[in-house]
Short mmCIF file of C-alpha atoms and ligand atoms in Angstrom, two decimals:
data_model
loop_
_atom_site.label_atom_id
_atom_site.label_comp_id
_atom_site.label_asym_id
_atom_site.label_seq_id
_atom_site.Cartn_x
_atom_site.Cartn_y
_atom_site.Cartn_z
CA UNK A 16 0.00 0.00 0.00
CA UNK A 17 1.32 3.26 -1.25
CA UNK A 18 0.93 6.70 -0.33
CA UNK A 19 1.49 9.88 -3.10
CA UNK A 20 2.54 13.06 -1.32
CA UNK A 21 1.91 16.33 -3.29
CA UNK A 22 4.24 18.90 -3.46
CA UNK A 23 6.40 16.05 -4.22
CA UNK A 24 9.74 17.15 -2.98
CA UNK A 25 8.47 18.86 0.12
CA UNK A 26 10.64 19.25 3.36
CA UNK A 27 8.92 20.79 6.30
CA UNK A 28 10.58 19.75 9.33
CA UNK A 29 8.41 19.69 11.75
CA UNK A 30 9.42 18.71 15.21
CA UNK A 31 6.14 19.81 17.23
CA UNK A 32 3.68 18.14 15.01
CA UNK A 33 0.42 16.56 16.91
CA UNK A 34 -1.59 14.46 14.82
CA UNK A 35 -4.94 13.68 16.44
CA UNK A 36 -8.23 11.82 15.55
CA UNK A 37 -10.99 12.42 17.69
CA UNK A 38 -14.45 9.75 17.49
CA UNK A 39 -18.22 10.01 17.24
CA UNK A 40 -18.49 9.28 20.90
CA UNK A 41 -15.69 12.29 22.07
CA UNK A 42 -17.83 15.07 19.62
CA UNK A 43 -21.38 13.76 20.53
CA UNK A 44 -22.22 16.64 22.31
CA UNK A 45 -21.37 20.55 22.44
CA UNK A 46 -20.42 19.94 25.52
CA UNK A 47 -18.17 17.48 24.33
CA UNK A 48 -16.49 19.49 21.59
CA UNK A 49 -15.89 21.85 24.23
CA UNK A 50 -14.18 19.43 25.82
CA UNK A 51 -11.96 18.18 23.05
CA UNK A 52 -11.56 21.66 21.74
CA UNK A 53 -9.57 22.49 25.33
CA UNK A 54 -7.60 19.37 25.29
CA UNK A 55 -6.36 20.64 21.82
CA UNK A 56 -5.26 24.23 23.41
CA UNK A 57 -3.59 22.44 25.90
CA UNK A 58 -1.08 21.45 23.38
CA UNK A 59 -1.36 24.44 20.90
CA UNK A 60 -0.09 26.66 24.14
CA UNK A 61 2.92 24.24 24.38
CA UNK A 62 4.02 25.36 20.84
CA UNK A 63 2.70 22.09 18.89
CA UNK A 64 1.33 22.48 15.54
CA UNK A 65 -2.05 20.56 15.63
CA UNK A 66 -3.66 18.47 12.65
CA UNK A 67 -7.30 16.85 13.70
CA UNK A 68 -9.33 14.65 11.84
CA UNK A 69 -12.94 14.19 13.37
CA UNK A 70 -15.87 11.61 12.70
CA UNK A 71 -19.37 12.53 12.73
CA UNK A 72 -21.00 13.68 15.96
CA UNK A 73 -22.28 10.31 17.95
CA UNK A 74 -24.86 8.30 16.07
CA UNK A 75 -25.09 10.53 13.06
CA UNK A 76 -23.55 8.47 10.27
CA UNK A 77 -26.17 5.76 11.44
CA UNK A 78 -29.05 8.45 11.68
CA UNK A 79 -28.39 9.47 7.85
CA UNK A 80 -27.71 5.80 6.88
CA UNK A 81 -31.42 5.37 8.18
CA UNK A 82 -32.74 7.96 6.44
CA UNK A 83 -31.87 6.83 3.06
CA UNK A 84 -33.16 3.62 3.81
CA UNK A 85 -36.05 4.94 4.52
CA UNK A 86 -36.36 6.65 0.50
CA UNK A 87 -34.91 2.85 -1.25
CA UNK A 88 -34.09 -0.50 -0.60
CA UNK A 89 -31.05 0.02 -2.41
CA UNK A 90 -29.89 3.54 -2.38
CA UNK A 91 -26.58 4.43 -5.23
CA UNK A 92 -23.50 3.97 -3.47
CA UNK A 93 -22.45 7.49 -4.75
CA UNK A 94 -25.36 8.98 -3.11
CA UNK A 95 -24.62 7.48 -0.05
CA UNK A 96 -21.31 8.78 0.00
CA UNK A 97 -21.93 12.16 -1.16
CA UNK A 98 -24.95 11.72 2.12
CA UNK A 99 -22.83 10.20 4.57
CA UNK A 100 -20.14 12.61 4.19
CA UNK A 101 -21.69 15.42 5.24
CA UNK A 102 -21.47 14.38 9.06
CA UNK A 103 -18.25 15.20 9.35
CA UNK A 104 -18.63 17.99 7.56
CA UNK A 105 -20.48 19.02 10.53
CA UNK A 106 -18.42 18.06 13.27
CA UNK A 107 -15.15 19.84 11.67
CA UNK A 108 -17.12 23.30 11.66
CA UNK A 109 -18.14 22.90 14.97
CA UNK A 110 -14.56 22.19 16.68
CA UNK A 111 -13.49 25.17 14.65
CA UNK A 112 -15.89 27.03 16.12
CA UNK A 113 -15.03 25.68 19.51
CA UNK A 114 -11.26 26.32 19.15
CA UNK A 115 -11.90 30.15 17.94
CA UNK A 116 -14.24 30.83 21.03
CA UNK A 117 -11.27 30.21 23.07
CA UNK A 118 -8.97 32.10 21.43
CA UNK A 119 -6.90 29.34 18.99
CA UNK A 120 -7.02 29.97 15.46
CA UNK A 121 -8.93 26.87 13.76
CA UNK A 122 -9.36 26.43 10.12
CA UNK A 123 -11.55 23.08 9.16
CA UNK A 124 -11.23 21.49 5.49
CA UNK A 125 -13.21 18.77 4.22
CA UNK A 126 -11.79 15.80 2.21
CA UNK A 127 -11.85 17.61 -1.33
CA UNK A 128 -10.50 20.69 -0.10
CA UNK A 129 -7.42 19.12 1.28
CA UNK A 130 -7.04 16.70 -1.77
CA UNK A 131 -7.43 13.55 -0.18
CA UNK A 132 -7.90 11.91 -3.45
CA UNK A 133 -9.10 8.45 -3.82
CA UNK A 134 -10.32 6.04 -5.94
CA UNK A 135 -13.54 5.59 -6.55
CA UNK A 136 -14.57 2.44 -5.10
CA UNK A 137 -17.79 4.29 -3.62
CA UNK A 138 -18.59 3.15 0.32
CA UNK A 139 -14.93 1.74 0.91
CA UNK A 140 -12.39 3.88 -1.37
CA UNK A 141 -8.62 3.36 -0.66
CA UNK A 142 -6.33 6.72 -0.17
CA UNK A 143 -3.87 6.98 -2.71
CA UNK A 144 -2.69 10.64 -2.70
CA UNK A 145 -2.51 13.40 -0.58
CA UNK A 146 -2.11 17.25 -1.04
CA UNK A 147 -0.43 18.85 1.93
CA UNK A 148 -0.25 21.91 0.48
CA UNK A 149 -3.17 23.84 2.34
CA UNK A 150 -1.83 22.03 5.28
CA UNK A 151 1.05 23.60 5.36
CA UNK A 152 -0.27 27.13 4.94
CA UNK A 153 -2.74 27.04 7.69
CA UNK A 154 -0.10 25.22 9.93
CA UNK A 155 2.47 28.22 9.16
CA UNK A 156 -0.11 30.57 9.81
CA UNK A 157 -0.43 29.66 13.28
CA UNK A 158 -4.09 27.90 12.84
CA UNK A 159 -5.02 23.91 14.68
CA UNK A 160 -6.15 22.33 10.76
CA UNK A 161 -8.90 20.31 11.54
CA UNK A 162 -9.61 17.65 9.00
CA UNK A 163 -12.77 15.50 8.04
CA UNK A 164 -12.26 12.07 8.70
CA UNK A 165 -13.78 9.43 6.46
CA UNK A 166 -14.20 10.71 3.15
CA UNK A 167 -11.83 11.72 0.40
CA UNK A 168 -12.63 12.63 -3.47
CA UNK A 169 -11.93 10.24 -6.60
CA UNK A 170 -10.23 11.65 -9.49
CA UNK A 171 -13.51 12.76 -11.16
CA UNK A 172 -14.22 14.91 -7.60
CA UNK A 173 -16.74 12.46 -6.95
CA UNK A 174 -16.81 12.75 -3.01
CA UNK A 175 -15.80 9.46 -1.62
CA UNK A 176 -15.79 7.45 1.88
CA UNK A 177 -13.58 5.31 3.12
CA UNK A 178 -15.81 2.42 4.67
CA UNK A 179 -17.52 2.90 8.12
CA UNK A 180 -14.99 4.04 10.65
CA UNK A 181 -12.88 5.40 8.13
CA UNK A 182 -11.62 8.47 9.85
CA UNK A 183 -8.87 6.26 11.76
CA UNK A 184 -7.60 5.77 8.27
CA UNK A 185 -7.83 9.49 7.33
CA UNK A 186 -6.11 10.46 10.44
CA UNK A 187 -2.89 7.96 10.18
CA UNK A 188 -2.79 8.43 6.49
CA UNK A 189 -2.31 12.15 7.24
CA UNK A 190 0.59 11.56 9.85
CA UNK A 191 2.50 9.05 7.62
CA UNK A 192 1.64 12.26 4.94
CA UNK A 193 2.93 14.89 7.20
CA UNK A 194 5.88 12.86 8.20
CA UNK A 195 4.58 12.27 12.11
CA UNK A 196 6.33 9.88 14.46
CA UNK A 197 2.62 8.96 16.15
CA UNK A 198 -1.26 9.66 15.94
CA UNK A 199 -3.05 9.43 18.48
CA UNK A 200 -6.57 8.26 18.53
CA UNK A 201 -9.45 8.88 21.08
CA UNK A 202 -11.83 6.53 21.08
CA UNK A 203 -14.86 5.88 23.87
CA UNK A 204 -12.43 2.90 25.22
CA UNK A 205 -8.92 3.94 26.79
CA UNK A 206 -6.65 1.40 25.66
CA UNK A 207 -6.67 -1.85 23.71
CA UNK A 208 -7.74 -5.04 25.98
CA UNK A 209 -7.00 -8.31 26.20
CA UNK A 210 -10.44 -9.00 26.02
CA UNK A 211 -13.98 -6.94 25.44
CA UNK A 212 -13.96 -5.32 29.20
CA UNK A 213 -17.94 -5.21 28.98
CA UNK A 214 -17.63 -8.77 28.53
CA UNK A 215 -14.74 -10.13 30.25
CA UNK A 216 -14.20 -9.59 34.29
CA UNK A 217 -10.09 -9.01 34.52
CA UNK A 218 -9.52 -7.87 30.93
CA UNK A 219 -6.06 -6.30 30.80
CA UNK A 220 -5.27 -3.08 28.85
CA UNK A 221 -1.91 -3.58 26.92
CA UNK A 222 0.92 -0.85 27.11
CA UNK A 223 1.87 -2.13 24.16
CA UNK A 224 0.54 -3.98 21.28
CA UNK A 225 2.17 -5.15 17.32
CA UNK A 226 0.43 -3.66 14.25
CA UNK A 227 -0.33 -7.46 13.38
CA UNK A 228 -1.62 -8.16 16.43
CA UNK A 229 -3.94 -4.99 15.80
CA UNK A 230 -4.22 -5.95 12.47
CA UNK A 231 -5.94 -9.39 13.33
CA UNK A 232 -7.86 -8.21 16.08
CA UNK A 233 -9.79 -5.57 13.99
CA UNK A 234 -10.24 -7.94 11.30
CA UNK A 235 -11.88 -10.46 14.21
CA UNK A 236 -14.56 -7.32 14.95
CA UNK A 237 -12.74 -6.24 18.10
CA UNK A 238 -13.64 -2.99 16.44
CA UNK A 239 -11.26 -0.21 18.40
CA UNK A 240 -9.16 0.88 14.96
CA UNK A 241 -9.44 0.75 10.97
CA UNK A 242 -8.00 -2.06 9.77
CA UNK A 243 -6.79 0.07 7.31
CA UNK A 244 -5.31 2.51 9.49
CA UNK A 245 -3.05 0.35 11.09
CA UNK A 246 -1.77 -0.78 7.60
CA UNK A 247 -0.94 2.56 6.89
CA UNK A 248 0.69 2.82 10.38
CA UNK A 249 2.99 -0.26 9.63
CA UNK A 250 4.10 0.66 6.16
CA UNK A 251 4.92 4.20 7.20
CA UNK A 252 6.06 3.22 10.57
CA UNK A 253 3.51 5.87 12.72
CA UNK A 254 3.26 4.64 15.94
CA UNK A 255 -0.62 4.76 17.08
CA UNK A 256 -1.72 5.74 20.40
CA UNK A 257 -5.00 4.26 21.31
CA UNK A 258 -6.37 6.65 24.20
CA UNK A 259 -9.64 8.19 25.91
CA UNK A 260 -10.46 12.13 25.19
CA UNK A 261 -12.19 11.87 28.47
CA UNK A 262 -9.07 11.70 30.85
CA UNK A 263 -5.59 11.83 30.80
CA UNK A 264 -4.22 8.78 30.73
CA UNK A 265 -1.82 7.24 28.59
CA UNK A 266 -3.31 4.30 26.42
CA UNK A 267 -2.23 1.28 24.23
CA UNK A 268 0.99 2.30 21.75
CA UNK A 269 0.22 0.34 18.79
CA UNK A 270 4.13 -0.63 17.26
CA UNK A 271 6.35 -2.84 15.53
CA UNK A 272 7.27 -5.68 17.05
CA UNK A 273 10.71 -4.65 18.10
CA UNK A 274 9.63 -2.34 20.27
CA UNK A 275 6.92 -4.25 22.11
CA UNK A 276 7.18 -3.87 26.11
CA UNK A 277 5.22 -7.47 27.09
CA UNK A 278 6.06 -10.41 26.30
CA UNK A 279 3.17 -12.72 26.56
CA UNK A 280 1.39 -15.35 24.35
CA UNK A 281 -1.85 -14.43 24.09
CA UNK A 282 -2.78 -11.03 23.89
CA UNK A 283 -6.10 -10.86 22.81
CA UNK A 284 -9.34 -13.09 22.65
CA UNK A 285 -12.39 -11.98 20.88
CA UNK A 286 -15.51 -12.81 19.31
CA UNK A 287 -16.91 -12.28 16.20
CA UNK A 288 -20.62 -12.71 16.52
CA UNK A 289 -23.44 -12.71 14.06
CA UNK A 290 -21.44 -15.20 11.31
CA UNK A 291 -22.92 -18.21 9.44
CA UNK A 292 -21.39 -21.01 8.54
CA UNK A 293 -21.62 -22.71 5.26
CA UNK A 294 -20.33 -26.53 4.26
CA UNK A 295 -20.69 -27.45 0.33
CA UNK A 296 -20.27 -31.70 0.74
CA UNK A 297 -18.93 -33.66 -2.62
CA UNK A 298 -17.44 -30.81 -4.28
CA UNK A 299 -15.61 -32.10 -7.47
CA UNK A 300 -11.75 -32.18 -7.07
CA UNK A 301 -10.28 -30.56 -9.29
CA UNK A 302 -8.58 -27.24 -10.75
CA UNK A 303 -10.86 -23.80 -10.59
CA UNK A 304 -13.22 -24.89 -8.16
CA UNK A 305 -12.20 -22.81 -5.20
CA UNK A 306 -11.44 -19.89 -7.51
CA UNK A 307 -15.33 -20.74 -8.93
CA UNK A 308 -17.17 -19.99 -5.75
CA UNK A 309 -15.12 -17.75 -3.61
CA UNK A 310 -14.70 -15.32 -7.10
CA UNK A 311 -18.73 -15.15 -7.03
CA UNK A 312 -19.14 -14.44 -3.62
CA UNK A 313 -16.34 -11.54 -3.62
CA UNK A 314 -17.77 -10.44 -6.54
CA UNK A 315 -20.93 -9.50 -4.30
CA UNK A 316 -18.31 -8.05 -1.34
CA UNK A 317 -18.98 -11.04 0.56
CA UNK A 318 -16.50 -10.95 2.98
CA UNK A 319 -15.05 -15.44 3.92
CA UNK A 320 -13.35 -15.54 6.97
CA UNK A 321 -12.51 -18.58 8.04
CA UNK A 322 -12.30 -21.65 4.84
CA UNK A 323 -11.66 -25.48 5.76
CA UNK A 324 -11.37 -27.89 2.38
CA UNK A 325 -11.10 -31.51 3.28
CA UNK A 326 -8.39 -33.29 1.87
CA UNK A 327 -10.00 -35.31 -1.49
CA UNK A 328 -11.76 -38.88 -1.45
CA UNK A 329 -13.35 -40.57 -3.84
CA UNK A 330 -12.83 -36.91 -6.32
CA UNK A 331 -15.39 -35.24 -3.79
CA UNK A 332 -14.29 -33.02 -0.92
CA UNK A 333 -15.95 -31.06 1.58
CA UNK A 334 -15.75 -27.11 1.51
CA UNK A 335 -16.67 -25.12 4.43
CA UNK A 336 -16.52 -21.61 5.46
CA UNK A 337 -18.16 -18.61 7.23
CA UNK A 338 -19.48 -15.57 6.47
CA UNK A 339 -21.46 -12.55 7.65
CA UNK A 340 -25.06 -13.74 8.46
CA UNK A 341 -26.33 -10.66 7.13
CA UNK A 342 -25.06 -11.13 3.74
CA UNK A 343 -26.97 -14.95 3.16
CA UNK A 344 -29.19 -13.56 1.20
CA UNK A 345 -27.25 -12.83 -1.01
CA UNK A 346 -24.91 -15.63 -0.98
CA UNK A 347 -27.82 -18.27 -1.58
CA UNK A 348 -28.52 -18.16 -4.71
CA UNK A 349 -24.98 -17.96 -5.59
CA UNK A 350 -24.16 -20.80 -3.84
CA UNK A 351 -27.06 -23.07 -5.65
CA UNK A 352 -26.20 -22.16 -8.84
CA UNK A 353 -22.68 -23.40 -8.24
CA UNK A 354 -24.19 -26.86 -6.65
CA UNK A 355 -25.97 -27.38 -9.26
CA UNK A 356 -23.57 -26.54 -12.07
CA UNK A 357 -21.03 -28.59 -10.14
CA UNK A 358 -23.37 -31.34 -9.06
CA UNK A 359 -21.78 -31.15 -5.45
CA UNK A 360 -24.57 -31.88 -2.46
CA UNK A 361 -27.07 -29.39 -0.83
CA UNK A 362 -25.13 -26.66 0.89
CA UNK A 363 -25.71 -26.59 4.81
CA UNK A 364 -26.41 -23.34 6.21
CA UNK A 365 -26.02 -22.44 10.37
CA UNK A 366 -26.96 -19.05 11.01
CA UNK A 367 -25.85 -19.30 14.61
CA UNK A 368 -22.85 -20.02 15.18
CA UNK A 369 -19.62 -17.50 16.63
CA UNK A 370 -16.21 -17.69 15.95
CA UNK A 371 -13.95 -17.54 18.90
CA UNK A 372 -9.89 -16.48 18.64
CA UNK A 373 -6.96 -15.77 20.48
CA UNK A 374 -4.34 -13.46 18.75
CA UNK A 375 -0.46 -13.06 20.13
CA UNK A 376 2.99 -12.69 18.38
CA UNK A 377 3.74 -14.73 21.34
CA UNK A 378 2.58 -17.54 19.74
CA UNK A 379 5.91 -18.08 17.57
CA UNK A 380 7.68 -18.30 20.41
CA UNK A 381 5.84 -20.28 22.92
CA UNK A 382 4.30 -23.72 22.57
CA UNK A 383 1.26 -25.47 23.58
CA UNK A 384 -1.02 -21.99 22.95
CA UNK A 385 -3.50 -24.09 20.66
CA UNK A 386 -3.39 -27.01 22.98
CA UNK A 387 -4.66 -24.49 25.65
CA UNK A 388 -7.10 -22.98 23.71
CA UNK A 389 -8.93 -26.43 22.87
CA UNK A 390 -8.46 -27.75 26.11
CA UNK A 391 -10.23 -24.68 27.60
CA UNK A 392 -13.13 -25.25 25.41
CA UNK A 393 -13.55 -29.06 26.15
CA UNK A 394 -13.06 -28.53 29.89
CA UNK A 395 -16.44 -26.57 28.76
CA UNK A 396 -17.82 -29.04 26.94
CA UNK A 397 -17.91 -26.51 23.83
CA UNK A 398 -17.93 -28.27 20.40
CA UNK A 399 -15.08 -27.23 17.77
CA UNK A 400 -16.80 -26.92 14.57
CA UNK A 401 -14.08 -25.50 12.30
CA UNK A 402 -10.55 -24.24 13.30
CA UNK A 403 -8.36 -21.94 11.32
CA UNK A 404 -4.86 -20.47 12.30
CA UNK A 405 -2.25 -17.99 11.12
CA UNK A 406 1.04 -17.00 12.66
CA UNK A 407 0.16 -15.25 15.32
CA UNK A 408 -3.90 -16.28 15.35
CA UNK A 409 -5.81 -19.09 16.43
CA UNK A 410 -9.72 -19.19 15.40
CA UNK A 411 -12.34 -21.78 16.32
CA UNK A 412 -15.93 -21.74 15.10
CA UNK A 413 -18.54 -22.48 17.65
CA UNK A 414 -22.11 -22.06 18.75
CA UNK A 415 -23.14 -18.78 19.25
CA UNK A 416 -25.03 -19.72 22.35
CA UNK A 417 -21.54 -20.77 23.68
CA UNK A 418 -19.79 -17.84 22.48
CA UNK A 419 -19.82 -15.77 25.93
CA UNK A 420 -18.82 -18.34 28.19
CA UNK A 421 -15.85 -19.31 25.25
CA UNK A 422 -14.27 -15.78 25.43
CA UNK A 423 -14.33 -16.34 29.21
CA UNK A 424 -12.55 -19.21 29.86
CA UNK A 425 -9.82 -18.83 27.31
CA UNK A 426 -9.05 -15.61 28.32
CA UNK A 427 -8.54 -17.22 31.87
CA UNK A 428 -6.74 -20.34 30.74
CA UNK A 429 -4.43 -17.90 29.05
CA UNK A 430 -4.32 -16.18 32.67
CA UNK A 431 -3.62 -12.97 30.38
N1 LIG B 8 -18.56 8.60 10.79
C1 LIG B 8 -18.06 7.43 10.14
C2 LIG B 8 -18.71 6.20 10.76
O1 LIG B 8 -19.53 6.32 11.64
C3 LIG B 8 -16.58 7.33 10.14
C4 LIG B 8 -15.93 7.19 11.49
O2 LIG B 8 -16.59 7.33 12.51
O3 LIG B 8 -14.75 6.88 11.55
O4 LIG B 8 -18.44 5.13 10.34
MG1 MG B 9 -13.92 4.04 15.28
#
């Protein structure tokens, strides 16, 4: 993943830069810009140059997301964007206003205006160039820039958005841009945990934490960052700071892995809820097959997670895999026209089922993590019905009913 700078040669040093991104829960009220608009003085009146990139006050992105829904069943992802944009549109204008009540220079820009330029994959466009250009004026004229997070413009100036909770994304892209060391993020939780904290009694909040650590825990719907912020972060080697706009205390430093501070196995267990499962039995073996089914579904944005193929007998094998629940409807009828072009057996749909993981560098070093993981769900009498595992990543599909009780007792057979 690459990221164009305009001016192209451009060398502002700049020692005292503060990149920040503030959420939809830390702007959800006046009285919360307010808030967030002092915590910025506090660090213009040190002498730091301030970027911020906000999201949409609170619930608003949902609100308007609602309202189109409301006018069609199946609304033009351009209009959506050009819709869903204007929340943060909003929420920049306001902190400006905030920040020039008391006394700090502010000057907002939206996505066009600063040239975050896209392309135009409408609902989840991908950054590819940025124009600092206006940045650096309003920077060297003394003013906090405060950016709108989540939305950027193709090359046609369509506007753009970057997929829901894009503005993490907006706000790292613009440090690696400006050349800052870190970007901090405030979020409604202070840290990352080893666990949902809601969920979990004794979940621990990391000092540290690896960008592929982060990187498979967003993907698993432990939904603190981006997934495509922390990308950014790796390739451009921005350290993110995970932390509350509510107090003052330091949060999770998401890094490489050289510079982690724990050293433990597991460092996260999640749950991703609301999957389905879906086994295709006497799939011909041969060439194409896999390419076949999984290149309809992702030609629908049907996101697979986990995929288990059993190893061929008699020609047939089994395929299995999960997906979001909410997208079966869609996935149905692809999936009988490929049984019945490939004469494989009726596909078997569960709609309730979870799957359950534990994520940890740790895991390369140490031995025995999966051992722990399975024995902590038989101790529980919890059936495995699929497994899959990475690197650093171990994921086992279960009943949803189970799911709660799961995350608990491998987080404490971990003793994380
Ligand atoms: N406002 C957008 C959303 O709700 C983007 C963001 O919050 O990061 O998804
Ligand atoms: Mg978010």
């Amino acid at each position: 993943m690459t990221l164009e700078v305009f001016p192209k040669n451009w060398q502002v040093i700049m020692t005292n830069l503060v990149v920040q991104k503030y959420g939809g829960t830390s702007v959800g009220t006046t009285d919360k810009i307010k808030n967030v608009a002092n915590r910025i003085k506090s660090y213009y009146d040190n002498g730091s140059k301030v970027v911020v990139v906000v999201s949409a006050m609170g619930h608003t992105t949902d609100e308007l997301v609602d309202l189109a829904e409301k006018l069609s069943d199946n609304p033009s992802k351009r209009e959506m964007d050009m819709l869903l944009s204007t929340g943060e549109q909003v929420s920049i204008a306001l902190l400006a206003i905030a920040l020039e009540a008391i006394g700090v220079p502010a000057q907002s820009f939206t996505g066009s205006q600063v040239k975050i330029i896209t392309d135009g994959n409408f609902s989840n466009a991908k950054i590819e160039m940025i124009d600092r250009t206006r940045i650096d004026i309003a920077l060297s004229e003394g003013k906090v820039v405060i950016v709108a997070g989540f939305q950027g413009i193709d090359k046609n100036e369509n506007i753009t958005t970057l997929g829901r909770g894009g503005s993490d994304t907006s706000a790292v892209a613009l440090a690696a841009t400006l050349g800052a060391k870190e970007c901090e993020i405030y979020t409604d939780v202070d840290g990352v945990y080893s666990a949902d904290p809601n969920k979990v009694e004794g979940a621990k909040k990391h000092q540290t934490i690896t960008y592929d650590e982060m990187l498979e825990l967003a993907s698993l719907g432990a939904g603190v960052l981006h997934p495509r912020s922390v990308e950014f972060a790796k390739n451009y080697g921005v350290t993110i700071h995970v932390r509350s706009s509510f107090n003052m205390n330091p949060g999770t430093l998401v890094v490489s892995e050289d510079k982690l501070m724990e050293n433990i196995r597991v460092s996260g267990v999640t749950i991703k809820n609301e999957e389905a499962r879906v086994t295709l039995p006497e799939v011909p073996d041969k060439p194409g097959i896999a390419a076949d089914l999984f290149g309809a579904l992702s030609e629908k944005d049907i996101i697979v997670d986990v995929i288990v193929q059993s190893s061929p007998s008699n020609g047939k094998n089994t395929i299995s895999f999960t997906m979001p629940r909410k997208s079966l409807s869609i996935a149905e009828p692809i999936l009988k026209s490929f049984a019945e072009k490939n004469k494989t057996g009726n596909p078997d749909i569960n709609d309730k089922i979870a799957i359950v993981s534990a994520v940890g560098v740790g895991m390369k070093s140490h031995v025995g993590v999966a051992a722990t993981m399975f024995k902590a769900l038989a101790d529980n009498s919890i059936n495995i019905e699929m497994i899959s595992t990475s690197e650093i990543k171990i994921s086992c599909v279960i009943k949803e009913e189970e799911a709660k009780k799961a995350l608990t007792e491998i987080h404490k057979a971990f003793k994380i």
